[in-house]
Structure formats: structure tokens, C-alpha cells
Tab-separated table of C-alpha atoms in Angstrom:
chain	number	residue	atom	x	y	z
A	28	MET	CA	75.108	117.217	87.168
A	29	THR	CA	77.380	114.662	88.172
A	30	ARG	CA	77.062	113.599	92.210
A	31	MET	CA	80.157	115.169	93.622
A	32	ALA	CA	78.339	118.781	92.127
A	33	GLN	CA	74.771	117.679	93.796
A	34	LEU	CA	76.413	116.489	97.004
A	35	ALA	CA	78.089	120.141	97.197
A	36	ALA	CA	74.739	121.751	95.880
A	37	LEU	CA	73.100	119.745	98.940
A	38	ALA	CA	75.951	120.486	101.272
A	39	ALA	CA	75.330	124.325	100.624
A	40	ALA	CA	71.598	124.348	101.211
A	41	CYS	CA	72.108	122.470	104.353
A	42	ALA	CA	74.694	125.296	105.594
A	43	ALA	CA	72.941	127.943	104.611
A	44	ALA	CA	69.672	126.538	106.594
A	45	GLY	CA	72.081	125.953	109.606
A	46	ALA	CA	71.827	122.005	109.560
A	47	GLY	CA	73.224	119.897	112.463
A	48	VAL	CA	73.396	116.994	114.117
A	49	ALA	CA	70.367	118.182	115.983
A	50	SER	CA	69.272	120.390	113.290
A	51	ALA	CA	65.954	118.547	113.752
A	52	ALA	CA	64.742	116.283	117.351
A	53	ASP	CA	64.207	113.481	116.226
A	54	PRO	CA	61.566	111.247	118.380
A	55	LEU	CA	64.069	108.842	119.901
A	56	GLN	CA	67.252	110.896	120.078
A	57	PRO	CA	66.952	111.372	123.789
A	58	GLN	CA	66.881	106.897	123.796
A	59	GLU	CA	70.359	107.256	121.531
A	60	TRP	CA	73.523	107.143	124.645
A	61	PHE	CA	76.161	106.405	121.611
A	62	LEU	CA	75.513	110.527	120.262
A	63	ALA	CA	77.291	111.533	123.805
A	64	ALA	CA	79.288	108.558	124.003
A	65	VAL	CA	81.587	109.719	120.993
A	66	GLY	CA	80.938	113.699	121.592
A	67	ALA	CA	78.823	113.756	118.448
A	68	ASP	CA	76.732	116.235	120.876
A	69	ARG	CA	79.227	118.448	121.478
A	70	ALA	CA	80.242	119.271	117.890
A	71	THR	CA	77.793	119.395	114.307
A	72	ALA	CA	78.437	117.391	111.808
A	73	PRO	CA	78.664	119.074	108.286
A	74	GLY	CA	76.812	118.684	104.844
A	75	PRO	CA	77.384	115.965	102.573
A	76	GLY	CA	81.052	115.222	102.217
A	77	VAL	CA	82.753	112.581	101.256
A	78	PRO	CA	81.149	109.584	100.903
A	79	LEU	CA	80.532	106.418	103.150
A	80	THR	CA	79.383	103.029	101.432
A	81	ILE	CA	77.915	100.039	103.232
A	82	VAL	CA	78.587	97.025	101.954
A	83	ASP	CA	75.952	94.950	103.683
A	84	SER	CA	72.306	93.876	103.528
A	85	GLY	CA	69.886	95.882	101.516
A	86	LEU	CA	68.765	99.127	102.785
A	87	ASP	CA	65.040	99.320	103.169
A	88	ALA	CA	64.024	103.359	101.132
A	89	ALA	CA	60.485	102.393	102.474
A	90	GLN	CA	61.661	102.683	106.263
A	91	PRO	CA	60.224	105.704	107.544
A	92	ASP	CA	63.715	107.738	108.686
A	93	PHE	CA	64.709	106.841	105.098
A	94	ALA	CA	61.770	107.168	102.689
A	95	GLY	CA	63.449	110.475	100.279
A	96	ARG	CA	66.038	110.692	102.224
A	97	PRO	CA	69.150	113.619	100.481
A	98	ALA	CA	72.428	112.772	99.429
A	99	THR	CA	71.983	108.510	99.440
A	100	ALA	CA	72.896	106.238	96.395
A	101	TYR	CA	71.617	103.027	96.070
A	102	LEU	CA	74.762	100.838	93.921
A	103	ASN	CA	73.158	98.173	92.737
A	104	ALA	CA	69.116	96.741	93.543
A	105	GLN	CA	67.916	96.315	97.286
A	106	THR	CA	66.236	93.334	98.763
A	107	THR	CA	65.362	94.018	102.587
A	108	THR	CA	62.311	91.214	103.560
A	109	GLY	CA	64.679	88.160	103.295
A	110	PRO	CA	65.764	86.386	106.534
A	111	ASN	CA	68.539	88.870	108.613
A	112	GLU	CA	67.844	91.039	105.537
A	113	ASN	CA	67.214	94.010	108.186
A	114	HIS	CA	70.813	94.060	109.165
A	115	GLY	CA	71.854	97.268	106.185
A	116	THR	CA	68.966	99.047	107.441
A	117	GLU	CA	69.769	99.228	111.034
A	118	ILE	CA	73.511	99.795	110.022
A	119	ALA	CA	73.003	102.201	107.631
A	120	SER	CA	70.661	104.193	110.687
A	121	VAL	CA	73.357	104.462	113.443
A	122	ALA	CA	75.610	105.724	110.808
A	123	ALA	CA	73.431	108.226	108.701
A	124	ALA	CA	69.579	108.069	109.643
A	125	PRO	CA	68.793	111.944	108.302
A	126	ALA	CA	67.624	114.900	111.462
A	127	ASN	CA	64.136	114.347	110.165
A	128	GLY	CA	62.193	114.349	112.972
A	129	THR	CA	61.364	110.215	112.228
A	130	GLY	CA	62.445	107.694	114.209
A	131	ILE	CA	66.491	108.517	115.381
A	132	ALA	CA	69.157	110.442	113.404
A	133	GLY	CA	72.268	108.388	113.260
A	134	ILE	CA	76.194	110.293	114.090
A	135	TYR	CA	76.546	111.681	110.519
A	136	PRO	CA	72.849	113.074	109.391
A	137	GLN	CA	73.623	114.580	106.401
A	138	ALA	CA	76.490	112.017	104.928
A	139	ALA	CA	76.862	111.351	101.030
A	140	LEU	CA	75.273	107.947	102.302
A	141	ASP	CA	76.373	104.660	99.712
A	142	VAL	CA	74.792	101.555	99.482
A	143	TRP	CA	75.343	98.188	98.591
A	144	ASP	CA	73.100	94.620	99.238
A	145	ALA	CA	75.930	91.883	99.419
A	146	THR	CA	73.082	89.200	100.311
A	147	PRO	CA	71.287	88.181	96.713
A	148	ALA	CA	70.736	85.221	98.658
A	149	PRO	CA	68.714	84.479	102.028
A	150	THR	CA	72.462	82.529	103.733
A	151	GLY	CA	73.768	86.362	104.587
A	152	ILE	CA	76.873	88.213	103.072
A	153	GLN	CA	78.590	86.558	100.247
A	154	SER	CA	81.772	86.877	99.544
A	155	GLN	CA	81.592	87.380	96.105
A	156	PRO	CA	79.143	90.305	95.861
A	157	ALA	CA	80.668	91.751	99.214
A	158	ALA	CA	83.891	92.692	96.972
A	159	ALA	CA	82.337	93.666	93.824
A	160	GLY	CA	80.191	95.999	96.185
A	161	ILE	CA	83.625	97.330	98.025
A	162	ALA	CA	84.978	97.566	94.610
A	163	ALA	CA	82.117	100.013	93.255
A	164	ALA	CA	83.082	102.494	96.693
A	165	PRO	CA	83.487	105.702	95.527
A	166	CYS	CA	87.272	106.420	96.767
A	167	PRO	CA	88.761	108.478	98.402
A	168	GLY	CA	85.790	107.440	101.049
A	169	VAL	CA	84.989	105.299	104.277
A	170	VAL	CA	83.373	101.335	103.236
A	171	ASN	CA	81.630	100.280	106.033
A	172	LEU	CA	82.136	96.379	106.501
A	173	SER	CA	79.957	95.513	109.262
A	174	TRP	CA	80.389	91.566	109.169
A	175	GLY	CA	82.766	89.273	109.126
A	176	THR	CA	83.844	85.508	109.809
A	177	THR	CA	87.489	83.161	111.799
A	178	THR	CA	89.207	82.524	108.541
A	179	ILE	CA	90.710	84.785	105.938
A	180	ASP	CA	88.353	85.163	102.482
A	181	PRO	CA	91.239	85.977	99.742
A	182	VAL	CA	88.262	87.647	96.936
A	183	VAL	CA	87.145	90.075	99.911
A	184	ASP	CA	90.841	90.875	101.126
A	185	GLN	CA	91.805	91.722	97.455
A	186	ALA	CA	89.320	93.860	97.483
A	187	ILE	CA	90.127	95.746	100.236
A	188	GLN	CA	93.359	95.950	98.901
A	189	ALA	CA	92.375	97.669	96.010
A	190	ALA	CA	90.260	100.042	97.089
A	191	GLU	CA	92.652	100.975	99.788
A	192	ARG	CA	95.133	101.691	97.179
A	193	ARG	CA	91.821	104.097	95.405
A	194	GLY	CA	92.343	105.826	98.504
A	195	CYS	CA	89.923	104.216	101.201
A	196	LEU	CA	89.439	103.523	104.960
A	197	VAL	CA	87.976	100.663	105.129
A	198	VAL	CA	86.041	100.256	108.292
A	199	ALA	CA	85.448	95.993	109.899
A	200	ALA	CA	83.317	94.776	113.139
A	201	ALA	CA	85.774	93.044	115.415
A	202	GLY	CA	83.079	90.824	116.200
A	203	ASN	CA	80.771	89.669	118.915
A	204	LEU	CA	82.819	86.025	119.583
A	205	GLY	CA	84.684	87.600	122.695
A	206	ASP	CA	82.626	85.064	125.206
A	207	LYS	CA	83.051	82.297	122.606
A	208	GLY	CA	86.965	81.605	122.509
A	209	ASN	CA	87.980	85.070	121.178
A	210	PRO	CA	89.049	84.180	118.139
A	211	LYS	CA	90.167	86.980	115.309
A	212	VAL	CA	87.477	87.695	113.339
A	213	TYR	CA	88.681	89.043	109.305
A	214	PRO	CA	88.804	91.144	107.466
A	215	ALA	CA	88.952	93.364	110.325
A	216	ALA	CA	92.346	91.647	111.919
A	217	ASP	CA	93.629	92.616	108.021
A	218	LEU	CA	96.095	94.940	108.017
A	219	HIS	CA	95.581	98.867	107.019
A	220	VAL	CA	91.550	97.714	108.351
A	221	LEU	CA	90.456	99.690	111.554
A	222	ALA	CA	88.747	97.275	113.186
A	223	VAL	CA	86.592	98.551	115.843
A	224	GLY	CA	85.225	96.521	119.213
A	225	SER	CA	81.979	97.396	121.641
A	226	SER	CA	81.554	99.411	124.310
A	227	ASP	CA	78.723	99.578	126.871
A	228	GLN	CA	76.929	102.475	128.312
A	229	SER	CA	79.842	102.719	131.365
A	230	GLY	CA	82.296	102.883	128.388
A	231	ALA	CA	84.001	99.494	129.349
A	232	PRO	CA	84.376	96.686	126.459
A	233	ALA	CA	81.044	94.876	126.531
A	234	ALA	CA	81.725	91.528	127.527
A	235	PHE	CA	80.938	89.618	123.802
A	236	SER	CA	83.122	92.031	122.050
A	237	SER	CA	86.126	90.849	120.442
A	238	THR	CA	89.290	91.626	121.940
A	239	GLY	CA	93.149	91.879	120.938
A	240	PRO	CA	95.911	93.779	119.365
A	241	TRP	CA	94.337	93.937	116.049
A	242	VAL	CA	91.136	95.761	117.251
A	243	ASP	CA	91.957	99.537	117.275
A	244	LEU	CA	89.301	101.540	119.169
A	245	LEU	CA	86.314	101.019	120.744
A	246	ALA	CA	82.547	101.904	119.955
A	247	PRO	CA	78.967	101.910	121.480
A	248	GLY	CA	77.579	98.426	121.144
A	249	VAL	CA	75.144	98.245	123.628
A	250	GLY	CA	71.768	99.113	124.028
A	251	ILE	CA	71.883	100.701	120.761
A	252	GLU	CA	68.280	102.315	119.247
A	253	VAL	CA	68.144	101.685	115.651
A	254	ASP	CA	65.539	101.453	112.220
A	255	THR	CA	64.613	98.913	111.287
A	256	PRO	CA	62.025	97.796	108.165
A	257	LEU	CA	58.145	97.802	109.141
A	258	TRP	CA	58.159	93.777	108.706
A	259	ARG	CA	60.515	93.490	111.696
A	260	ASP	CA	58.798	95.701	113.895
A	261	PRO	CA	55.688	97.577	112.896
A	262	SER	CA	57.478	100.713	115.043
A	263	GLY	CA	60.134	100.925	112.899
A	264	ASN	CA	62.602	100.999	115.606
A	265	VAL	CA	64.556	98.392	118.013
A	266	LEU	CA	67.015	97.577	120.388
A	267	ALA	CA	70.366	96.291	119.081
A	268	ASP	CA	73.890	95.128	120.320
A	269	GLY	CA	76.918	94.234	118.271
A	270	THR	CA	80.443	95.519	117.021
A	271	SER	CA	78.283	95.705	113.898
A	272	PHE	CA	76.644	98.995	115.159
A	273	SER	CA	79.811	99.835	116.920
A	274	ALA	CA	81.406	99.777	113.854
A	275	ALA	CA	78.859	101.823	111.375
A	276	ILE	CA	79.211	104.168	114.257
A	277	VAL	CA	83.022	105.020	113.577
A	278	SER	CA	82.724	104.770	109.909
A	279	ALA	CA	79.808	107.550	110.220
A	280	ALA	CA	82.876	109.768	112.593
A	281	ALA	CA	85.080	108.775	110.314
A	282	ALA	CA	83.519	110.765	107.123
A	283	TRP	CA	82.348	113.148	109.017
A	284	VAL	CA	86.185	113.694	110.585
A	285	TRP	CA	87.597	113.814	106.389
A	286	THR	CA	84.737	115.407	105.584
A	287	GLU	CA	85.983	118.766	107.973
A	288	ARG	CA	89.982	117.818	107.976
A	289	PRO	CA	89.529	117.231	103.664
A	290	THR	CA	93.482	117.218	103.446
A	291	LEU	CA	94.105	114.019	105.234
A	292	THR	CA	95.204	110.506	103.365
A	293	ALA	CA	93.077	107.621	104.401
A	294	ALA	CA	96.468	105.893	106.208
A	295	GLN	CA	96.486	109.694	108.252
A	296	LEU	CA	92.902	109.150	109.338
A	297	PHE	CA	93.468	105.431	110.758
A	298	GLN	CA	96.102	107.062	112.923
A	299	LEU	CA	94.179	109.509	114.114
A	300	LEU	CA	90.988	107.790	114.609
A	301	ARG	CA	93.035	104.662	116.538
A	302	GLY	CA	95.226	108.166	118.578
A	303	SER	CA	92.590	110.436	119.807
A	304	VAL	CA	90.710	107.798	121.900
A	305	VAL	CA	89.314	108.294	125.262
A	306	ASN	CA	90.088	105.487	127.710
A	307	GLY	CA	89.863	103.725	124.476
A	308	VAL	CA	86.634	104.117	122.333
A	309	LEU	CA	85.694	107.122	120.152
A	310	ASP	CA	85.722	110.120	120.714
A	311	ILE	CA	84.498	112.605	118.080
A	312	PRO	CA	85.425	116.633	118.719
A	313	THR	CA	89.524	115.158	119.902
A	314	ALA	CA	89.435	113.523	116.436
A	315	LEU	CA	88.561	116.761	115.008
A	316	ALA	CA	90.880	118.673	116.595
A	317	ALA	CA	93.993	116.562	117.202
A	318	PRO	CA	96.948	117.132	115.117
A	319	THR	CA	97.916	116.168	111.977
A	320	PRO	CA	99.755	112.447	111.840
A	321	PRO	CA	102.372	112.486	109.782
A	322	ASN	CA	101.842	110.863	106.302
A	323	ASP	CA	103.033	107.343	105.009
A	324	PRO	CA	102.428	107.739	101.323
A	325	GLN	CA	103.600	104.606	100.047
A	326	GLU	CA	101.049	102.188	101.828
A	327	PRO	CA	99.336	99.543	101.133
A	328	ASN	CA	102.858	98.619	100.849
A	329	ASP	CA	103.242	95.255	102.441
A	330	THR	CA	104.203	92.699	99.532
A	331	VAL	CA	105.678	92.488	96.279
A	332	ALA	CA	102.903	93.366	94.386
A	333	GLU	CA	101.995	96.368	96.173
A	334	ALA	CA	105.603	96.867	96.956
A	335	ALA	CA	106.245	101.196	96.438
A	336	THR	CA	108.582	102.007	93.303
A	337	GLN	CA	111.481	103.437	94.084
A	338	PRO	CA	113.056	104.466	91.049
A	339	THR	CA	116.037	106.913	92.006
A	340	LEU	CA	119.463	105.256	93.197
A	341	LYS	CA	119.686	107.376	96.213
A	342	SER	CA	116.164	107.132	98.655
A	343	ARG	CA	114.950	108.548	101.329
A	344	ILE	CA	111.569	106.855	102.396
A	345	ALA	CA	109.698	107.986	105.413
A	346	ALA	CA	107.135	105.840	107.108
A	347	SER	CA	105.481	103.933	110.056
A	348	LEU	CA	105.249	100.488	110.820
A	349	ASP	CA	102.815	98.924	113.394
A	350	ALA	CA	102.762	95.193	114.894
A	351	THR	CA	99.181	94.536	114.322
A	352	LYS	CA	97.834	96.699	111.476
A	353	ASP	CA	101.058	97.193	108.771
A	354	PRO	CA	104.322	94.607	110.298
A	355	ARG	CA	106.043	94.599	106.766
A	356	ASP	CA	107.258	97.328	104.248
A	357	LEU	CA	108.256	96.774	100.853
A	358	TYR	CA	109.756	98.597	98.246
A	359	ARG	CA	110.751	97.900	94.592
A	360	ILE	CA	114.171	100.239	93.889
A	361	VAL	CA	115.811	100.256	90.770
A	362	VAL	CA	119.778	99.401	91.209
A	363	ARG	CA	122.852	99.761	89.524
A	364	GLY	CA	125.045	97.275	91.383
A	365	ARG	CA	125.756	96.766	95.118
A	366	VAL	CA	122.852	98.459	97.222
A	367	ARG	CA	123.343	99.545	100.701
A	368	LEU	CA	120.513	100.096	103.421
A	369	THR	CA	120.693	102.151	106.659
A	370	VAL	CA	117.304	102.376	108.805
A	371	THR	CA	116.715	104.678	112.044
A	372	HIS	CA	116.356	102.834	115.154
A	373	GLY	CA	113.075	100.467	115.955
A	374	ALA	CA	113.686	99.157	112.570
A	375	VAL	CA	115.429	96.496	110.532
A	376	ALA	CA	115.902	96.382	106.391
A	377	ARG	CA	117.211	94.273	103.815
A	378	ILE	CA	117.078	93.419	100.457
A	379	VAL	CA	114.878	89.826	100.205
A	380	ALA	CA	114.889	89.696	96.565
A	381	ARG	CA	116.762	90.625	93.320
A	382	LYS	CA	116.315	90.235	89.552
A	383	GLY	CA	118.655	92.779	87.344
A	384	ARG	CA	118.501	96.288	87.385
A	385	ILE	CA	115.318	95.871	90.433
A	386	ALA	CA	115.799	94.750	93.785
A	387	TYR	CA	113.068	94.204	96.866
A	388	ALA	CA	114.212	95.822	99.830
A	389	GLU	CA	111.837	94.925	103.543
A	390	VAL	CA	111.656	97.199	106.949
A	391	THR	CA	110.302	95.361	109.553
A	392	LEU	CA	110.070	95.645	113.306
A	393	ALA	CA	113.228	95.140	115.518
A	394	ARG	CA	112.624	92.876	118.108
A	395	GLY	CA	110.734	94.185	121.055
A	396	VAL	CA	109.173	97.222	119.164
A	397	ALA	CA	105.001	97.683	118.440
A	398	THR	CA	105.562	100.322	116.472
A	399	ALA	CA	108.452	102.421	114.759
A	400	ARG	CA	108.567	105.914	112.976
A	401	TYR	CA	111.809	105.310	110.397
A	402	VAL	CA	114.056	106.698	107.659
A	403	LEU	CA	115.080	104.048	104.917
A	404	ARG	CA	118.210	105.480	103.100
A	405	VAL	CA	119.165	103.763	99.661
A	406	THR	CA	122.252	104.152	98.063
A	407	SER	CA	123.653	102.187	94.787
A	408	GLY	CA	126.039	102.448	93.159
């Protein structure tokens, strides 16, 4: 039986049992203020569906909450006893700890959870293993990256772009440097990556959370009850702060919403989650009910290598731009003779390169415009 068939059978069994986010009373659930803060208590989470891949340190399968968890795939060998190797277990718990009467319940308790250990050495997340984990993620699906740096990592960037082309939504932690100069943090600040900052119990941005126009939404990240390996705490649970946990909450919510709304593309889900926040904070019921955003099937198409091909000599292209996460679109056009571009208000179009019958048309935002839904018309001959 394939994994998708196994998940379908498991989902049917869960539905028959009436499973939901609160189907079992986990002892620490009353302390999980973040569930109500994002509306997880006002909707019933589905059974396994769209896969959620966590690329982090390893998930400790011996942690009591995860022992025997169904719908869990360990994509590589997991190490969980080195310095900081509690992080992956804690992230997975916030996202998808099962409602099984033990520890906590995650945002999406029955998520189809895939985990990849990107910490082969005790020095933390490494570029090559992280990129391999992103490449291993099943797409369409959600990829959670609860880590980052203040410099762009080209190896990780290329893996993210490839995952996006395969139909995945990539979610990343915005970083905990808001009170330390507030630099951009990557990969959260990358194009098309959903960047998540932290909110506190009042719904305000957490003091430590990185901020800026590149941060797409907030989710709880202060005083978060998490499962942790027993070597770190014999109780199996601790309180944690950080945008890492905020990203995990959004990733789980994204997989939940996508499972309930399977016709969405990753680009539509990105816009839906950004656009359905309440006071800047993720709200799952609002995302479940919000109108479907216009599709932008050409994305990602920000570079010549990614340029979307338009094979006809006369094309009409509807797409969108965003100043922080999608400021430029490129199209590869088959042309004959002179090329004419016209674009609707809010955007600017021009030919940036041409060789023989292939031309590249660039569309950018007009001066002073933050977002635009545009129509580009191309004629040639």
C-alpha cells in the first residue's frame, strides 16, 4: 500500500471515530493558550491529508507523546541527544502532537507528518542536509523551516526554489532578532517564503520577534507549552519562546487548511494565509472560510532560469506582484519580428533580453505601488 493510500485509510478511520483537535483530553491542553489564539478550538482538524514536512533536528520517537504516532514518516535517520537536538521534537509537537491523552495536542494532531534531521553534527542545522531535507519533502505539501541566518544561503535557496516549483508552500521563522538590530533573516525573507513572526498572549508582536515588511503574519510564540525529549526534562514538557514555534503553528495550520481546501495552489494558500489574519495574527477559521484568492500559476518566475514560457505569438497573462515577496515576474516568449507589451495599471513591462525567436519580458511594480494584480498582453509579428 502506498503512503497516500495508507493516509487515506487512516483518515477514513479517524473520521469514522469522530476525531478532531480535541478528541482526546491531553493533560497539558489547558495550558496551550495558543490553540484558542489561532482559532484551533473553533474548528475541527481533519484526518491526515496534505503532508507537513519539518526540516530541523531529529524527532525523538521515544518521547511519550510521539511513541507510536500514526501518519509519521522519518525521512532519514534521526539523532536527538546532542546539543540543541531537542528543537525538532519541540517544533513537531506544537505542529502535530497527537491528541492521545499524553503531553500536549498540536495544532493539527493527525497531520501527515514527515520529519528530516538536518543536524548531522552537534553544530546545528547544516546547509547541505537542510537542502536535502527540503528536496525530500513530498509536494504539493507544506515545508516548515524553524531556523535561519542573517545571510542568504544559496544552497538552501536553490532547494526552496525547487520545492516551490514542485508545488510546495515553504514556511519559515522570521527570527528572534527584533530587539537585536532587527536584521532580515533568511530563508524567511526570501521571495515566496511565508515568513512568520511571534505574537504574545495579548496578540501584540513579541518584543524579540523580527519585524519588517518581509514578515507576512504573526502566530503565538511566547510561553508555548511543548513536548521535549526526556533527557532535557524528565517531565517531557517545557515552556518555550521563539518564532520557531510560531512558524510551526502556521505550517500546521497551512496543512490543515490545504487538506480542507485541496483545490488551492501553494501560491493561493500563501495569499490566503496572509490575507485572513485577524489583527495580524493567524486565524484558522477565517482562513477556512475566506474567498479563494486569484491564482498565479506562473510562480515562481523571478529569474531567467525560472521564467514562465509563453509559447504563442499572442499571449494574455494574468498574474500578481508584491513589493516584498514577489517584486518581479519574467516570461520567456516565442516571438516573430517586433514585440509589443501592454500591461494594466500598477505594473511596468519591458523586454530585458532577446536572442533569435526567444525574448524575456519583465514585469515590475510601478513606482509607489506595493501590490498589483495585472494583465500583460504580448503581441508579436
